[in-house]
Short mmCIF file of C-alpha atoms in Angstrom, two decimals:
data_model
loop_
_atom_site.label_atom_id
_atom_site.label_comp_id
_atom_site.label_asym_id
_atom_site.label_seq_id
_atom_site.Cartn_x
_atom_site.Cartn_y
_atom_site.Cartn_z
CA MET A 6 -15.11 -52.07 -52.39
CA THR A 7 -17.39 -53.62 -49.81
CA GLY A 8 -18.25 -57.29 -49.60
CA ARG A 9 -21.74 -56.62 -50.98
CA ASP A 10 -20.30 -54.79 -53.97
CA ARG A 11 -17.89 -57.64 -54.67
CA LEU A 12 -20.79 -60.09 -54.48
CA ARG A 13 -22.82 -58.02 -56.94
CA CYS A 14 -19.84 -57.85 -59.29
CA GLN A 15 -19.41 -61.62 -59.16
CA VAL A 16 -23.10 -62.14 -59.86
CA ARG A 17 -22.93 -59.84 -62.88
CA ASN A 18 -19.84 -61.65 -64.16
CA TRP A 19 -21.58 -65.00 -63.72
CA GLN A 20 -24.66 -63.76 -65.56
CA ALA A 21 -22.54 -62.39 -68.41
CA ALA A 22 -20.67 -65.71 -68.70
CA ARG A 23 -23.98 -67.58 -68.70
CA ARG A 24 -25.35 -65.38 -71.51
CA GLU A 25 -22.15 -65.88 -73.51
CA TRP A 26 -22.38 -69.66 -73.05
CA LYS A 27 -26.00 -69.65 -74.20
CA ALA A 28 -25.12 -67.62 -77.29
CA GLU A 29 -22.26 -69.98 -78.14
CA HIS A 30 -24.55 -72.97 -77.67
CA GLU A 31 -27.14 -71.47 -80.02
CA ARG A 32 -24.45 -70.78 -82.62
CA PHE A 33 -23.30 -74.39 -82.36
CA LYS A 34 -26.83 -75.73 -82.87
CA ALA A 35 -27.36 -73.36 -85.81
CA ALA A 36 -24.15 -74.62 -87.39
CA ARG A 37 -25.30 -78.23 -87.01
CA ARG A 38 -28.65 -77.42 -88.59
CA ALA A 39 -26.93 -75.60 -91.44
CA ALA A 40 -24.65 -78.60 -92.02
CA GLY A 41 -27.74 -80.75 -92.72
CA GLY A 42 -27.01 -84.08 -94.34
CA LYS A 43 -23.35 -83.08 -94.95
CA ARG A 44 -22.32 -83.10 -91.32
CA GLU A 45 -19.09 -81.38 -90.44
CA PHE A 46 -19.15 -82.87 -86.95
CA ALA A 47 -18.35 -86.34 -85.79
CA ASP A 48 -21.47 -88.43 -86.14
CA VAL A 49 -21.38 -90.26 -82.83
CA ASP A 50 -24.82 -91.74 -83.52
CA HIS A 51 -23.63 -93.68 -86.55
CA PRO A 52 -23.51 -97.40 -85.70
CA GLY A 53 -20.62 -98.19 -88.01
CA PRO A 54 -20.41 -101.32 -90.15
CA PRO A 55 -22.55 -104.28 -89.11
CA PRO A 56 -20.80 -106.89 -86.95
CA THR A 57 -19.47 -110.05 -88.55
CA GLY A 58 -18.05 -113.35 -87.40
CA PHE A 59 -14.69 -111.65 -86.82
CA ALA A 60 -16.17 -110.24 -83.59
CA LEU A 61 -16.30 -113.76 -82.11
CA LEU A 62 -12.96 -115.06 -83.40
CA PRO A 63 -10.82 -113.70 -80.50
CA TRP A 64 -12.70 -115.98 -78.11
CA LEU A 65 -10.92 -118.93 -79.70
CA LEU A 66 -8.00 -117.95 -77.49
CA MET A 67 -9.85 -119.81 -74.74
CA GLY A 68 -8.61 -122.98 -76.44
CA LEU A 69 -4.92 -122.05 -76.05
CA GLY A 70 -4.70 -124.23 -72.95
CA SER A 71 -5.63 -127.37 -74.86
CA PHE A 72 -3.32 -126.37 -77.72
CA SER A 73 -0.50 -125.92 -75.21
CA ASN A 74 -1.14 -129.41 -73.85
CA LEU A 75 -0.79 -130.79 -77.36
CA LEU A 76 2.53 -129.01 -77.95
CA GLN A 77 3.93 -130.12 -74.60
CA GLY A 78 2.95 -133.75 -75.19
CA ARG A 79 0.69 -133.94 -72.16
CA THR A 80 -2.30 -135.10 -74.21
CA PRO A 81 -2.76 -138.79 -74.95
CA ASN A 82 -3.37 -139.62 -78.57
CA PRO A 83 -2.19 -136.16 -79.75
CA TRP A 84 -3.19 -136.80 -83.36
CA VAL A 85 -6.77 -137.40 -82.28
CA GLY A 86 -6.69 -134.30 -80.07
CA GLY A 87 -5.15 -132.18 -82.83
CA LEU A 88 -7.72 -133.38 -85.35
CA GLY A 89 -10.53 -132.66 -82.88
CA LEU A 90 -9.15 -129.17 -82.24
CA LEU A 91 -8.99 -128.47 -85.98
CA VAL A 92 -12.54 -129.74 -86.54
CA PHE A 93 -13.87 -127.72 -83.60
CA ASN A 94 -12.24 -124.48 -84.78
CA SER A 95 -13.47 -125.02 -88.34
CA LEU A 96 -17.04 -125.67 -87.25
CA TYR A 97 -16.96 -122.74 -84.81
CA ILE A 98 -15.78 -120.32 -87.52
CA TYR A 99 -18.35 -121.67 -89.98
CA VAL A 100 -21.25 -121.34 -87.53
CA THR A 101 -20.34 -117.90 -86.14
CA PHE A 102 -19.86 -116.33 -89.57
CA ARG A 103 -23.20 -117.66 -90.79
CA SER A 104 -24.96 -116.52 -87.61
CA PHE A 105 -24.60 -112.87 -88.65
CA ASP A 106 -26.67 -113.44 -91.79
CA ARG A 107 -30.37 -113.78 -90.96
CA ALA A 108 -31.12 -116.02 -93.94
CA LYS A 109 -28.15 -118.33 -93.31
CA ARG A 110 -28.62 -118.31 -89.54
CA GLY A 111 -31.81 -120.34 -89.70
CA SER A 112 -30.73 -122.67 -92.52
CA VAL A 113 -30.47 -126.43 -92.08
CA SER A 114 -26.74 -126.48 -92.80
CA THR A 115 -26.06 -124.03 -89.97
CA ARG A 116 -28.12 -126.06 -87.50
CA VAL A 117 -26.38 -129.30 -88.58
CA ALA A 118 -22.98 -127.67 -88.15
CA LEU A 119 -24.02 -126.45 -84.70
CA GLY A 120 -25.07 -129.98 -83.74
CA LEU A 121 -21.75 -131.40 -84.97
CA LEU A 122 -19.97 -128.70 -82.96
CA GLY A 123 -21.78 -129.91 -79.85
CA LEU A 124 -20.77 -133.53 -80.51
CA VAL A 125 -17.12 -132.61 -81.04
CA THR A 126 -17.15 -130.51 -77.85
CA THR A 127 -18.62 -133.40 -75.87
CA GLY A 128 -16.09 -135.88 -77.25
CA LEU A 129 -13.10 -133.66 -76.47
CA ALA A 130 -14.38 -132.82 -73.00
CA LEU A 131 -15.06 -136.46 -72.06
CA GLY A 132 -11.85 -137.70 -73.66
CA TYR A 133 -9.40 -135.21 -72.16
CA GLY A 134 -11.10 -133.02 -69.52
CA GLY A 135 -9.09 -130.17 -67.93
CA ASN A 136 -8.49 -127.30 -70.34
CA TRP A 137 -10.55 -129.08 -72.98
CA LEU A 138 -13.68 -128.32 -70.94
CA MET A 139 -13.31 -124.66 -71.96
CA PHE A 140 -14.79 -125.55 -75.34
CA PHE A 141 -18.24 -125.57 -73.71
CA PRO A 142 -18.26 -121.75 -73.22
CA LEU A 143 -17.18 -121.45 -76.86
CA LEU A 144 -20.09 -123.70 -77.80
CA GLY A 145 -22.31 -121.36 -75.75
CA LEU A 146 -21.04 -118.40 -77.80
CA ALA A 147 -21.94 -120.19 -81.04
CA VAL A 148 -25.39 -121.15 -79.69
CA GLY A 149 -26.11 -117.60 -78.48
CA ALA A 150 -25.06 -116.12 -81.83
CA THR A 151 -27.18 -118.58 -83.82
CA LEU A 152 -30.32 -119.02 -81.69
CA ARG A 153 -31.67 -115.53 -80.97
CA GLY A 154 -35.33 -116.46 -80.88
CA PRO A 155 -37.80 -117.81 -78.35
CA TRP A 156 -35.95 -121.14 -78.10
CA LEU A 157 -32.77 -119.53 -76.79
CA GLY A 158 -33.77 -119.69 -73.12
CA ARG A 159 -34.62 -123.38 -73.14
CA VAL A 160 -31.62 -124.37 -75.24
CA GLY A 161 -29.33 -122.21 -73.10
CA LEU A 162 -30.52 -123.83 -69.85
CA LEU A 163 -30.25 -127.34 -71.31
CA LEU A 164 -26.75 -126.60 -72.61
CA THR A 165 -25.73 -125.21 -69.22
CA ALA A 166 -26.98 -128.30 -67.41
CA TYR A 167 -25.34 -130.58 -69.98
CA ALA A 168 -21.99 -128.77 -69.76
CA GLY A 169 -22.14 -128.93 -65.97
CA ALA A 170 -22.89 -132.65 -66.01
CA VAL A 171 -20.05 -133.48 -68.42
CA SER A 172 -17.64 -131.29 -66.46
CA TRP A 173 -18.69 -132.99 -63.20
CA VAL A 174 -17.95 -136.38 -64.71
CA ARG A 175 -14.45 -135.30 -65.80
CA GLY A 176 -13.37 -132.83 -63.12
CA GLY A 177 -15.70 -132.79 -60.15
CA TRP A 178 -17.98 -130.18 -58.70
CA ASP A 179 -15.60 -127.18 -58.98
CA ASP A 180 -15.10 -127.62 -62.72
CA ALA A 181 -18.82 -128.30 -63.19
CA SER A 182 -19.92 -125.05 -61.50
CA ASN A 183 -17.33 -122.92 -63.31
CA ILE A 184 -17.97 -124.41 -66.75
CA ALA A 185 -21.76 -124.31 -66.32
CA TYR A 186 -21.68 -120.65 -65.25
CA ALA A 187 -19.33 -119.69 -68.11
CA THR A 188 -21.48 -121.56 -70.65
CA PHE A 189 -24.72 -119.94 -69.49
CA LEU A 190 -23.15 -116.48 -69.39
CA SER A 191 -21.53 -116.77 -72.82
CA SER A 192 -24.69 -117.98 -74.55
CA MET A 193 -27.10 -115.48 -72.96
CA VAL A 194 -24.86 -112.41 -73.08
CA THR A 195 -23.85 -113.09 -76.69
CA ALA A 196 -27.46 -113.45 -77.76
CA ALA A 197 -28.50 -110.33 -75.82
CA ILE A 198 -25.74 -108.13 -77.24
CA LEU A 199 -26.12 -109.30 -80.84
CA GLY A 200 -29.92 -109.17 -80.67
CA LEU A 201 -29.88 -105.65 -79.22
CA SER A 202 -27.39 -104.51 -81.86
CA GLU A 203 -29.56 -105.94 -84.62
CA ALA A 204 -32.69 -104.32 -83.16
CA VAL A 205 -30.97 -100.93 -82.94
CA ARG A 206 -29.89 -101.16 -86.56
CA GLU A 207 -33.38 -102.12 -87.68
CA LEU A 208 -34.87 -99.21 -85.73
CA ARG A 209 -32.36 -96.82 -87.21
CA ALA A 210 -33.10 -98.13 -90.70
CA ALA A 211 -36.84 -97.70 -90.04
CA ARG A 212 -36.25 -94.15 -88.84
CA GLU A 213 -34.27 -93.32 -91.98
CA GLU A 214 -37.02 -94.84 -94.13
CA LEU A 215 -39.67 -92.76 -92.35
CA ALA A 216 -37.56 -89.64 -92.85
CA ARG A 217 -37.14 -90.46 -96.54
CA ARG A 218 -40.89 -90.96 -96.95
CA ALA A 219 -41.59 -87.69 -95.15
CA VAL A 220 -39.26 -85.88 -97.56
CA GLU A 221 -40.96 -87.53 -100.54
CA LYS A 222 -44.39 -86.58 -99.19
CA GLU A 223 -43.33 -82.97 -98.70
CA ARG A 224 -41.77 -82.88 -102.16
CA LEU A 225 -45.03 -84.20 -103.65
CA ARG A 226 -47.06 -81.60 -101.73
CA PHE A 227 -44.82 -78.81 -102.94
CA SER A 228 -44.92 -80.01 -106.55
CA ARG A 229 -48.73 -80.12 -106.43
CA ASP A 230 -48.93 -76.62 -104.96
CA LEU A 231 -46.45 -75.25 -107.46
CA HIS A 232 -48.31 -76.84 -110.39
CA ASP A 233 -51.66 -75.48 -109.25
CA LEU A 234 -50.29 -72.03 -108.50
CA LEU A 235 -48.24 -71.51 -111.66
CA GLY A 236 -50.63 -73.35 -113.98
CA HIS A 237 -53.56 -71.14 -113.04
CA THR A 238 -51.57 -67.90 -112.83
CA LEU A 239 -49.76 -68.32 -116.14
CA SER A 240 -53.02 -69.27 -117.86
CA VAL A 241 -54.62 -66.05 -116.59
CA VAL A 242 -51.58 -64.03 -117.69
CA VAL A 243 -51.71 -65.54 -121.18
CA VAL A 244 -55.46 -64.94 -121.54
CA LYS A 245 -55.25 -61.34 -120.34
CA SER A 246 -52.20 -60.68 -122.51
CA GLU A 247 -54.14 -61.88 -125.57
CA ALA A 248 -57.08 -59.69 -124.56
CA ALA A 249 -54.77 -56.69 -124.16
CA ARG A 250 -53.24 -57.34 -127.58
CA ARG A 251 -56.67 -57.50 -129.22
CA LEU A 252 -57.93 -54.37 -127.44
CA ALA A 253 -54.83 -52.22 -127.94
CA PRO A 254 -55.56 -51.08 -131.54
CA ARG A 255 -59.12 -49.90 -130.82
CA ASP A 256 -59.43 -49.30 -127.04
CA MET A 257 -56.19 -48.39 -125.26
CA ASP A 258 -57.89 -47.78 -121.90
CA ALA A 259 -59.36 -51.30 -121.87
CA ALA A 260 -55.97 -52.73 -122.89
CA LEU A 261 -54.27 -50.83 -120.06
CA ALA A 262 -56.86 -52.25 -117.65
CA GLN A 263 -55.96 -55.77 -118.77
CA ILE A 264 -52.26 -54.99 -118.37
CA SER A 265 -52.98 -53.67 -114.87
CA ASP A 266 -54.74 -56.95 -114.09
CA ILE A 267 -51.69 -58.84 -115.35
CA GLU A 268 -49.50 -56.87 -112.97
CA SER A 269 -51.86 -57.57 -110.09
CA VAL A 270 -51.99 -61.28 -110.91
CA GLY A 271 -48.20 -61.43 -111.09
CA ARG A 272 -47.77 -59.76 -107.71
CA GLN A 273 -50.33 -62.06 -106.15
CA ALA A 274 -48.60 -65.08 -107.68
CA LEU A 275 -45.28 -64.03 -106.14
CA THR A 276 -46.93 -63.77 -102.74
CA GLU A 277 -48.60 -67.16 -103.09
CA ILE A 278 -45.38 -68.86 -104.18
CA ARG A 279 -43.55 -67.47 -101.15
CA GLU A 280 -46.36 -68.70 -98.91
CA ALA A 281 -46.32 -72.12 -100.57
CA VAL A 282 -42.55 -72.39 -100.04
CA THR A 283 -42.87 -71.58 -96.34
CA GLY A 284 -45.88 -73.90 -95.99
CA TYR A 285 -48.33 -71.26 -94.73
CA ARG A 286 -50.63 -70.98 -97.73
CA GLU A 287 -54.34 -71.23 -96.84
CA GLY A 288 -56.74 -71.02 -99.75
CA SER A 289 -60.05 -69.20 -99.73
CA LEU A 290 -63.08 -70.19 -101.77
CA ALA A 291 -64.32 -66.60 -102.04
CA THR A 292 -60.92 -65.42 -103.32
CA GLU A 293 -60.73 -68.22 -105.88
CA LEU A 294 -64.27 -67.47 -107.10
CA THR A 295 -63.34 -63.82 -107.60
CA ARG A 296 -60.24 -64.81 -109.55
CA ALA A 297 -62.27 -67.32 -111.54
CA ARG A 298 -64.72 -64.62 -112.55
CA SER A 299 -61.86 -62.41 -113.75
CA ALA A 300 -60.11 -65.22 -115.64
CA LEU A 301 -63.29 -66.47 -117.31
CA SER A 302 -64.37 -62.98 -118.32
CA ALA A 303 -60.97 -62.27 -119.85
CA ALA A 304 -61.26 -65.52 -121.85
CA SER A 305 -64.73 -64.50 -123.14
CA VAL A 306 -66.41 -67.21 -121.03
CA GLU A 307 -69.61 -66.25 -119.21
CA PRO A 308 -69.21 -67.05 -115.48
CA VAL A 309 -72.28 -68.21 -113.55
CA PHE A 310 -71.99 -68.74 -109.77
CA ARG A 311 -74.51 -70.39 -107.47
CA GLN A 312 -74.01 -71.07 -103.77
CA SER A 313 -76.44 -72.47 -101.22
CA GLY A 314 -76.31 -74.01 -97.76
CA THR A 315 -74.54 -73.12 -94.54
CA PRO A 316 -71.14 -71.35 -94.35
CA LEU A 317 -68.14 -73.64 -94.71
CA ASP A 318 -65.18 -74.06 -92.36
CA PRO A 319 -61.76 -72.75 -93.52
CA GLN A 320 -60.31 -76.20 -94.24
CA THR A 321 -63.21 -77.18 -96.51
CA GLU A 322 -63.01 -73.80 -98.28
CA ALA A 323 -59.28 -74.30 -98.84
CA LEU A 324 -59.83 -77.63 -100.56
CA LEU A 325 -62.74 -76.38 -102.67
CA GLY A 326 -60.67 -73.33 -103.61
CA TRP A 327 -58.05 -75.62 -105.13
CA VAL A 328 -60.76 -77.40 -107.12
CA VAL A 329 -62.10 -74.10 -108.46
CA ARG A 330 -58.60 -72.93 -109.38
CA GLU A 331 -57.66 -76.09 -111.29
CA SER A 332 -61.05 -76.49 -112.97
CA VAL A 333 -61.20 -72.89 -114.16
CA THR A 334 -57.63 -73.15 -115.44
CA ASN A 335 -58.66 -76.14 -117.55
CA VAL A 336 -61.73 -74.29 -118.83
CA VAL A 337 -59.63 -71.29 -119.88
CA ARG A 338 -56.89 -73.36 -121.48
CA HIS A 339 -58.73 -76.28 -123.09
CA SER A 340 -62.50 -76.02 -123.21
CA ARG A 341 -63.27 -73.40 -125.92
CA ALA A 342 -66.42 -72.87 -123.87
CA SER A 343 -68.74 -69.86 -123.87
CA ARG A 344 -70.31 -70.50 -120.47
CA CYS A 345 -69.05 -71.96 -117.16
CA GLU A 346 -71.25 -72.69 -114.16
CA ILE A 347 -69.80 -73.07 -110.67
CA THR A 348 -72.22 -74.42 -108.09
CA VAL A 349 -71.57 -74.88 -104.36
CA GLU A 350 -74.23 -76.89 -102.47
CA GLY A 351 -74.00 -77.36 -98.72
CA PHE A 352 -75.90 -80.22 -97.08
CA ALA A 353 -76.17 -81.44 -93.49
CA GLU A 354 -73.09 -83.65 -93.61
CA ARG A 355 -71.45 -83.00 -96.99
CA VAL A 356 -70.74 -80.21 -99.43
CA ARG A 357 -70.59 -80.53 -103.20
CA LEU A 358 -68.85 -78.31 -105.73
CA THR A 359 -69.64 -78.61 -109.44
CA VAL A 360 -67.80 -76.84 -112.26
CA ALA A 361 -69.50 -77.41 -115.63
CA ASP A 362 -68.80 -75.83 -119.01
CA ASP A 363 -70.29 -76.16 -122.50
CA GLY A 364 -67.00 -76.67 -124.30
CA THR A 365 -66.58 -78.70 -127.46
CA ALA A 366 -65.66 -82.38 -127.50
CA THR A 367 -62.16 -81.55 -128.77
CA GLY A 368 -61.56 -79.20 -125.91
CA THR A 369 -62.83 -81.55 -123.26
CA GLY A 370 -60.81 -84.41 -124.61
CA ALA A 371 -57.67 -82.37 -124.28
CA ARG A 372 -58.15 -82.34 -120.56
CA GLY A 373 -57.69 -86.05 -120.29
CA GLY A 374 -60.15 -86.66 -117.47
CA VAL A 375 -58.88 -87.42 -113.99
CA GLY A 376 -55.63 -88.70 -115.41
CA GLY A 377 -54.25 -85.17 -115.86
CA THR A 378 -51.59 -83.94 -113.49
CA GLY A 379 -53.72 -81.23 -111.86
CA LEU A 380 -56.91 -83.29 -111.50
CA LYS A 381 -54.90 -86.27 -110.29
CA GLY A 382 -53.38 -84.11 -107.56
CA LEU A 383 -56.84 -82.85 -106.61
CA THR A 384 -58.11 -86.42 -106.39
CA GLU A 385 -55.32 -87.25 -103.93
CA ARG A 386 -56.03 -84.12 -101.86
CA LEU A 387 -59.74 -84.82 -101.54
CA ALA A 388 -59.22 -88.53 -100.86
CA ALA A 389 -56.93 -87.65 -97.94
CA ALA A 390 -59.75 -85.51 -96.50
CA GLY A 391 -62.39 -88.23 -96.93
CA GLY A 392 -63.85 -86.77 -100.11
CA SER A 393 -63.91 -87.67 -103.79
CA LEU A 394 -63.45 -86.05 -107.18
CA THR A 395 -65.06 -87.06 -110.48
CA ALA A 396 -64.34 -85.46 -113.83
CA GLY A 397 -65.41 -86.23 -117.36
CA PRO A 398 -67.59 -85.25 -120.32
CA ALA A 399 -71.17 -84.32 -119.45
CA PRO A 400 -74.10 -86.21 -121.07
CA ARG A 401 -75.33 -83.04 -122.81
CA GLY A 402 -71.88 -81.91 -123.89
CA GLY A 403 -69.14 -80.02 -122.20
CA PHE A 404 -67.03 -81.08 -119.24
CA THR A 405 -67.99 -81.42 -115.57
CA VAL A 406 -65.84 -81.61 -112.43
CA THR A 407 -67.59 -82.59 -109.20
CA ALA A 408 -65.96 -82.47 -105.77
CA ASP A 409 -67.66 -84.05 -102.76
CA LEU A 410 -66.39 -83.38 -99.23
CA PRO A 411 -67.59 -84.07 -95.69
CA VAL A 412 -68.54 -81.00 -93.65
CA GLY A 413 -65.83 -80.14 -91.11
CA VAL A 414 -62.71 -81.47 -92.84
CA ASP A 415 -60.07 -82.64 -90.40
CA GLU A 416 -57.29 -80.07 -90.23
CA ARG A 417 -54.67 -82.79 -90.42
CA ALA A 418 -56.12 -83.98 -93.73
CA ALA A 419 -56.35 -80.46 -95.03
CA GLY A 420 -52.67 -80.12 -94.23
CA THR A 421 -51.95 -82.16 -97.34
CA THR A 422 -53.29 -79.18 -99.28
CA ALA A 423 -51.64 -76.38 -97.36
CA ALA A 424 -49.16 -77.87 -94.93
CA ARG A 425 -48.49 -75.66 -91.94
CA ALA A 426 -44.93 -75.08 -90.82
CA ARG A 427 -44.00 -77.55 -88.16
#
């Protein structure tokens, strides 16, 4: 085998390995998507439990030097020093634990305890010096954990200068520079870390809330679509089944025609439900008018259609198609009407659809006005597109539904009616 052949073989092997890696990567991503909310993988993005005051307790070890001086008897007035150490630790624990609760962090009691902590730190530092100066960085930790707002910078600089001055009085320039640097670093870094952690948790909570609202919005859209689809379709099936039952004894051919229509409606309903589930359903006004004519005729209601104005865009037709579907369903199910007029009027900037019937008062009352589930959903759809829907008894009897929409409905608003797959 020549060198060129070996090179070609290596290239082919590399390409095969690359394809295999890609396929494995796609399988891994598919498995993660299939896991969904019940993740089978380690959730490295989970922040874990929120931090508490226990995170700042280990820093109390910085006071071991002063505690050692007490045990070895190198501290004058040891009872005073021991009492001061106990008071400092108690105040430090009290302040740090309350600093992780937003409501308690800004309370008066927390600020008073922080002030007392500063006085105790100053007294111990001036009284003993040496290792007791290390309480200033601990005071900086408590200040950084408690003051995470706009005042932190000023307070941190003042505390740094104050700690440096006290340390200079007790130990000279070397102690002053070290203690001042440690105090500034502890206060600023603590505030930065805790503030960033809190911001990340708030952002993550906001993201989860947005995801929850998106799921609720999609669930509402699907429930509206399912109600409108099944409500209309089942009403047509019931009406045509009753017509077939009445016609069967005297005209079998007409009854078979109604049964054939039922089969056609059922097949169309299956298709529409699949499209609604996948989010691709786009209504058509012409299709809904044709179905309305068939449903009204089967229910012994005379259909009258009138349309004027310029042609409509697909999004506007989709919304008006939903109005026709729901309104005709209500006419067939509730109105006991003998005539139904559907009028579409196109103007320069708006289009109006009116569905009016001559049903009885009992029938119209059964529809419940705009408070019904279907008409309420239509009201939400049209409002999202900048339109409006009014429904109620007509002055001369019957029931009237009027939909008003702007010409050229925004596709994003129409997506609330037939959401496209994203």
